[in-house]
Coordinates of C-alpha atoms in Angstrom, one line a residue:
X96 CA 118.7 110.2 60.0
X97 CA 118.8 112.9 57.4
X98 CA 122.4 113.1 57.7
X99 CA 122.9 109.6 56.2
X100 CA 121.4 111.0 52.9
X101 CA 123.9 113.8 52.8
X102 CA 126.3 113.4 50.4
X103 CA 130.1 112.0 51.4
X104 CA 131.5 115.8 50.8
X105 CA 129.1 117.2 53.5
X106 CA 130.1 114.1 56.1
X107 CA 133.8 115.2 55.6
X108 CA 133.4 118.3 57.3
X109 CA 131.5 116.3 59.8
X110 CA 128.2 117.9 59.5
X111 CA 125.9 117.9 62.5
X112 CA 122.1 118.4 62.3
X113 CA 119.7 119.8 64.6
X114 CA 116.2 118.7 64.7
X115 CA 114.2 120.8 66.7
X116 CA 116.7 120.9 69.4
X117 CA 116.1 117.4 70.4
X118 CA 118.5 115.5 68.3
X119 CA 122.4 115.7 67.4
X120 CA 123.5 113.6 64.8
X121 CA 126.5 113.4 63.1
X122 CA 128.3 111.2 60.8
X123 CA 132.2 110.4 60.2
X124 CA 134.0 111.7 57.5
X125 CA 136.0 110.2 54.5
X126 CA 139.2 110.2 56.8
X127 CA 140.3 106.2 55.7
X128 CA 143.3 106.3 58.0
X129 CA 141.4 104.5 60.6
X130 CA 142.9 107.6 63.4
X131 CA 143.3 111.0 63.8
X132 CA 143.0 113.5 60.9
X133 CA 146.6 114.9 61.5
X134 CA 144.4 118.5 61.5
X135 CA 141.7 120.8 62.8
X136 CA 138.1 120.1 62.1
X137 CA 136.2 123.2 60.7
X138 CA 135.9 125.0 64.5
X139 CA 139.5 124.5 64.8
X140 CA 139.5 122.3 67.1
X141 CA 142.6 119.6 67.2
X142 CA 141.7 116.3 66.0
X143 CA 145.4 115.1 65.0
X144 CA 145.1 113.3 68.5
X145 CA 141.9 111.8 68.5
X146 CA 142.2 107.8 68.9
X147 CA 140.0 106.2 66.3
X148 CA 141.1 103.0 67.0
X149 CA 139.5 100.9 64.0
X150 CA 135.7 102.0 66.1
X151 CA 132.5 102.1 63.6
X152 CA 128.6 101.7 63.3
X153 CA 126.5 104.3 65.1
X154 CA 126.3 105.2 68.2
X155 CA 122.9 106.0 70.0
X156 CA 122.6 108.0 73.3
X157 CA 120.2 109.9 75.2
X158 CA 120.2 112.5 77.7
X159 CA 121.5 115.3 79.7
X160 CA 120.2 119.0 77.9
X161 CA 123.2 120.5 80.0
X162 CA 125.8 118.8 77.9
X163 CA 124.4 119.0 74.9
X164 CA 126.6 121.9 73.4
X165 CA 129.6 120.4 74.7
X166 CA 128.6 116.8 72.9
X167 CA 127.7 118.7 70.0
X168 CA 131.1 120.3 69.8
X169 CA 132.7 116.9 71.1
X170 CA 130.8 115.4 67.5
X171 CA 132.1 117.3 65.6
X172 CA 135.5 117.5 66.0
X173 CA 135.3 113.4 66.8
X174 CA 133.3 112.7 63.3
X175 CA 135.7 115.0 61.6
X176 CA 138.7 112.7 62.6
X177 CA 137.2 108.7 63.0
X178 CA 135.7 107.1 59.5
X179 CA 132.8 104.8 59.7
X180 CA 131.0 106.6 63.1
X181 CA 127.4 107.8 63.1
X182 CA 126.9 109.2 66.4
X183 CA 123.0 110.4 67.4
X184 CA 123.0 112.2 70.9
X185 CA 119.3 112.8 71.6
X186 CA 119.0 115.8 74.8
X187 CA 116.1 114.7 75.9
X188 CA 116.7 115.4 79.9
X189 CA 118.1 113.4 82.4
X190 CA 115.4 111.3 83.1
X191 CA 114.5 110.2 79.2
X192 CA 118.1 109.4 78.8
X193 CA 118.5 107.1 82.0
X194 CA 115.3 105.4 81.4
X195 CA 116.5 104.7 77.6
X196 CA 120.0 103.0 78.8
X197 CA 118.2 100.9 81.3
X198 CA 115.8 100.1 79.0
X199 CA 119.1 98.9 76.3
X200 CA 118.6 101.0 74.2
X201 CA 120.9 103.2 74.0
X202 CA 124.9 103.0 74.5
X203 CA 125.4 105.7 76.9
X204 CA 123.2 108.0 78.6
X205 CA 124.1 111.5 79.8
X206 CA 122.7 112.9 83.6
X207 CA 123.0 115.7 85.9
X208 CA 122.6 113.4 88.5
X209 CA 124.7 109.8 89.3
X210 CA 122.5 106.9 89.2
X211 CA 120.7 106.3 92.1
X212 CA 121.1 102.8 94.1
X213 CA 117.7 101.4 92.7
X214 CA 118.9 102.2 89.2
X215 CA 122.8 100.7 89.5
X216 CA 121.0 97.2 90.4
X217 CA 118.1 97.5 87.6
X218 CA 121.3 98.2 85.6
X219 CA 122.4 95.0 86.0
X220 CA 119.8 93.9 83.2
X221 CA 121.5 95.4 80.2
X222 CA 124.9 95.3 81.8
X223 CA 126.2 91.3 81.9
X224 CA 128.5 90.6 84.7
X225 CA 128.3 94.5 85.9
X226 CA 126.2 97.3 86.8
X227 CA 126.8 100.8 85.1
X228 CA 129.1 103.6 86.3
X229 CA 129.2 107.5 86.2
X230 CA 131.7 109.0 84.5
X231 CA 132.0 112.9 85.3
X232 CA 132.2 114.0 81.9
X233 CA 131.3 117.9 82.2
X234 CA 130.8 120.6 84.9
X235 CA 129.5 124.2 85.4
X236 CA 127.1 126.9 86.6
X237 CA 123.5 126.8 86.6
X238 CA 122.8 130.5 85.9
X239 CA 119.7 131.9 87.0
X240 CA 118.6 134.0 84.1
X241 CA 116.0 136.8 84.7
X242 CA 114.4 139.2 82.5
X243 CA 113.5 142.8 84.5
X244 CA 113.4 145.6 82.5
X245 CA 115.8 148.2 83.7
X246 CA 117.3 146.0 86.2
X247 CA 121.3 145.1 85.1
X248 CA 122.2 143.7 88.3
X249 CA 120.6 141.6 90.6
X250 CA 121.8 139.4 93.9
X251 CA 119.5 137.0 95.3
X252 CA 120.3 134.5 98.4
X253 CA 119.2 130.7 98.4
X254 CA 115.8 131.5 100.5
X255 CA 115.3 134.4 98.3
X256 CA 115.7 132.0 95.6
X257 CA 113.2 129.6 97.5
X258 CA 110.6 132.0 98.2
X259 CA 110.6 132.7 94.3
X260 CA 110.5 129.4 93.1
X261 CA 108.0 128.0 95.6
X262 CA 105.6 131.3 94.7
X263 CA 105.8 132.7 98.0
X264 CA 107.6 136.3 96.6
X265 CA 105.2 137.2 94.0
X266 CA 106.9 140.5 92.8
X267 CA 109.6 142.0 91.8
X268 CA 109.7 145.0 94.6
X269 CA 109.4 142.7 97.0
X270 CA 111.3 143.7 100.7
X271 CA 113.5 140.7 100.4
X272 CA 114.3 141.4 97.3
X273 CA 114.9 145.4 97.6
X274 CA 117.0 144.2 100.8
X275 CA 119.4 142.6 98.9
X276 CA 119.6 144.7 96.0
X277 CA 119.2 148.4 97.8
X278 CA 120.5 150.0 95.0
X279 CA 118.2 148.8 91.8
X280 CA 115.3 150.3 90.9
X281 CA 112.9 147.1 91.4
X282 CA 109.4 147.4 89.4
X283 CA 106.5 146.1 90.9
X284 CA 106.2 143.8 88.0
X285 CA 105.0 140.1 88.9
X286 CA 107.6 137.6 88.8
X287 CA 107.1 134.7 86.1
X288 CA 108.9 131.9 87.5
X289 CA 110.0 128.8 84.7
X290 CA 110.8 125.7 85.3
X291 CA 111.3 122.4 83.5
X292 CA 108.7 120.6 82.6
X293 CA 110.4 116.9 82.1
X294 CA 112.5 115.2 84.6
X295 CA 115.6 116.9 84.7
X296 CA 119.2 116.5 86.5
X297 CA 119.4 120.2 86.5
X298 CA 116.4 120.7 88.5
X299 CA 117.7 118.0 90.5
X300 CA 121.0 120.3 91.1
X301 CA 118.9 123.4 92.0
X302 CA 116.8 121.7 94.3
X303 CA 119.5 120.2 96.3
X304 CA 121.1 123.8 96.4
X305 CA 117.9 125.2 98.0
X306 CA 117.4 122.4 99.8
X307 CA 121.3 122.4 101.4
X308 CA 121.5 126.2 101.7
X309 CA 117.5 127.3 102.5
X310 CA 116.2 124.1 104.1
X311 CA 113.8 126.0 106.1
X312 CA 112.3 127.6 103.2
X313 CA 112.1 124.5 100.8
X314 CA 110.2 122.2 101.9
X315 CA 110.6 119.7 99.2
X316 CA 113.2 116.8 98.7
X317 CA 115.4 117.4 95.9
X318 CA 114.5 115.3 93.0
X319 CA 114.4 115.4 88.8
X320 CA 111.4 116.0 88.8
X321 CA 109.6 119.6 90.2
X322 CA 107.4 119.4 92.4
X323 CA 106.1 123.1 93.8
X324 CA 103.0 123.8 92.8
X325 CA 102.4 126.8 90.4
X326 CA 104.4 128.7 88.1
X327 CA 105.0 127.8 84.6
X328 CA 107.3 125.3 82.7
X329 CA 108.7 124.8 79.4
X330 CA 110.5 121.3 77.7
X331 CA 114.5 121.5 78.1
X332 CA 117.2 123.8 79.1
X333 CA 116.4 125.8 75.6
X334 CA 112.9 125.9 76.3
X335 CA 113.0 127.7 79.9
X336 CA 116.1 130.3 78.1
X337 CA 113.6 131.1 75.5
X338 CA 110.7 131.8 77.7
X339 CA 113.0 133.9 80.1
X340 CA 114.1 135.5 76.7
X341 CA 110.7 136.7 75.3
X342 CA 109.0 137.4 78.9
X343 CA 109.3 140.4 81.1
X344 CA 109.5 139.9 84.9
X345 CA 110.7 136.4 84.3
X346 CA 113.2 133.7 85.8
X347 CA 114.5 130.1 85.3
X348 CA 117.2 128.4 85.7
X349 CA 119.5 126.7 82.8
X350 CA 123.0 125.7 82.7
X351 CA 125.5 128.9 81.6
X352 CA 125.9 127.8 78.1
X353 CA 122.4 128.7 77.5
X354 CA 121.9 132.2 79.5
X355 CA 123.1 134.0 76.2
X356 CA 121.4 136.7 74.0
X357 CA 120.8 139.0 76.4
X358 CA 119.8 136.9 79.5
X359 CA 121.3 138.3 82.4
X360 CA 122.0 136.0 85.1
X361 CA 122.2 136.4 89.4
X362 CA 124.7 136.7 91.5
X363 CA 124.3 134.7 94.6
X364 CA 124.9 135.9 97.8
X365 CA 126.2 132.6 99.6
X366 CA 127.4 134.3 103.0
X367 CA 131.3 134.7 101.5
X368 CA 132.3 138.3 101.6
X369 CA 131.0 139.2 98.3
X370 CA 128.0 137.9 96.1
X371 CA 129.2 135.3 93.6
X372 CA 129.1 135.3 90.0
X373 CA 127.8 132.7 87.6
X374 CA 130.8 132.0 85.6
X375 CA 133.2 128.6 84.7
X376 CA 135.7 129.7 86.9
X377 CA 133.8 129.9 89.9
X378 CA 132.1 127.1 89.1
X379 CA 135.8 125.2 89.1
X380 CA 136.4 126.4 92.7
X381 CA 133.0 124.4 93.5
X382 CA 133.9 121.2 91.8
X383 CA 137.7 120.8 93.0
X384 CA 135.9 120.5 96.4
X385 CA 133.8 117.4 95.4
X386 CA 134.0 114.0 96.7
X387 CA 134.5 110.5 94.7
X388 CA 131.5 108.5 96.4
X389 CA 130.9 105.9 94.2
X390 CA 132.0 102.5 94.9
X391 CA 134.4 101.1 93.1
X392 CA 135.2 101.9 89.0
X393 CA 131.6 104.3 89.8
X394 CA 132.9 107.9 90.1
X395 CA 129.9 109.7 91.2
X396 CA 131.0 113.1 93.1
X397 CA 129.6 114.8 95.7
X398 CA 129.5 118.6 95.7
X399 CA 128.9 120.9 98.4
X400 CA 125.6 122.9 97.7
X401 CA 125.8 125.2 100.9
X402 CA 129.7 126.3 100.0
X403 CA 130.8 130.1 101.6
X404 CA 134.2 129.4 100.4
X405 CA 135.0 133.2 98.5
X406 CA 134.3 132.9 95.0
X407 CA 132.9 129.5 94.7
X408 CA 129.3 129.5 93.2
X409 CA 127.2 126.8 94.7
X410 CA 124.7 126.2 92.3
X411 CA 127.1 124.0 89.8
X412 CA 126.5 120.7 88.5
X413 CA 128.5 117.7 87.3
X414 CA 127.6 116.2 84.1
X415 CA 127.8 112.0 83.9
X416 CA 128.1 109.9 80.7
X417 CA 126.4 107.0 81.9
X418 CA 127.9 103.3 80.6
X419 CA 128.3 99.9 81.5
X420 CA 131.3 99.1 83.5
X421 CA 131.3 95.6 81.8
X422 CA 128.9 94.2 79.3
X423 CA 129.0 96.4 76.6
X424 CA 127.5 95.8 73.3
X425 CA 130.3 94.3 70.6
X426 CA 128.7 96.3 67.9
X427 CA 128.6 99.3 70.0
X428 CA 132.1 99.1 72.6
X429 CA 135.0 100.4 70.1
X430 CA 132.9 103.5 69.6
X431 CA 131.8 104.0 72.6
X432 CA 135.3 103.9 74.5
X433 CA 136.6 105.4 71.5
X434 CA 134.4 109.1 71.6
X435 CA 134.1 108.8 75.8
X436 CA 138.0 108.8 75.8
X437 CA 138.2 111.4 73.3
X438 CA 135.5 113.9 75.2
X439 CA 138.0 113.0 78.9
X440 CA 141.0 113.6 76.8
X441 CA 142.9 117.0 77.6
X442 CA 141.7 118.3 74.1
X443 CA 138.7 117.3 74.6
X444 CA 138.2 118.9 77.7
X445 CA 139.8 121.8 76.6
X446 CA 137.1 122.7 74.2
X447 CA 134.6 123.2 76.7
X448 CA 135.9 126.6 78.7
X449 CA 134.9 128.9 76.1
X450 CA 130.7 127.4 75.9
X451 CA 130.8 128.5 79.1
X452 CA 131.2 124.8 81.0
X453 CA 133.8 124.0 83.3
X454 CA 136.4 121.2 82.2
X455 CA 136.6 118.0 85.1
X456 CA 139.8 118.6 87.3
X457 CA 142.8 117.0 86.0
X458 CA 142.9 114.4 89.0
X459 CA 139.2 113.4 88.4
X460 CA 139.5 113.1 84.4
X461 CA 142.8 111.3 85.0
X462 CA 140.7 108.6 86.7
X463 CA 138.1 109.0 83.8
X464 CA 140.2 108.6 81.3
X465 CA 141.6 104.8 82.8
X466 CA 138.2 103.9 83.4
X467 CA 136.8 104.3 79.8
X468 CA 139.8 102.9 78.7
X469 CA 139.2 99.7 80.8
X470 CA 135.5 98.9 79.5
X471 CA 134.5 95.6 78.3

């Protein structure tokens, strides 16, 4: 890692290297207390309550790009407080993260979808006397970002979105879009629809929404891999966001934290009293209705993608950290528990909202902290 060659002074500041938007790497500080730093890091996050618990060594992780910005913030705060811990998180997508974890290459994985039954079974190969569990750690809306010059506000519903991403609606002045936006000056510009090229939990959640809310218009089964033919693709959340930003007539889906720097977002007509904007509070309303459907210590959630509740944003994801309940490697166990414990703490969750993420509801998050503390 480049950071390993940085001087100790840079490490004290909790330096973070981002390589090609694919690797987030941070190394520990010079603090020798073995506990919290008793202050704040360079971003102003409270690090005084971070429990290092003698954690040391290197944590390797891979997975969801949706949570990359949250992980980056947690790494900065955590490594400002805890000595001798190096964290390398590569946001290469949920599919890549789960694969790497199941091959025993990482201490934990990030995924925007809970493990499938067959993946839980397979995890017994790397989790001795146990299996992997899903820990909901980050929530937030999947924004539908668009770039249509002259159109500052746009409303779409599930059927129209399905027809756009299934290449049935090809121009922005289509009658279906006009009906939802009677006051907008829609151009006859060709729609440039972008989807993820990598296997993505974000794709999985979007297609779950389309299947639940517009089943007749979306004939595909939900999944991490994009099934419809046509359209254009880009790697990762940052990739599709960049394409929308630079391509007139474009539309794609991305976590709200990536819909910035001028990217406008669609309000969703769910059948509620008013179209619902993609924002943190509206996502929290949707997550609060989720049910825990995992067995035992597994905390996989089931979301209601077809909700019509006022103010509940339907295209919402929950990102999980996937880890062994038992049988974690001895050399990474302490750091894994310490870092994930901070991420699930009130202080860790409090850093999320300003970045466009929704903190996990308190009742569910209490279960996450209890489960992390019991990892072995």
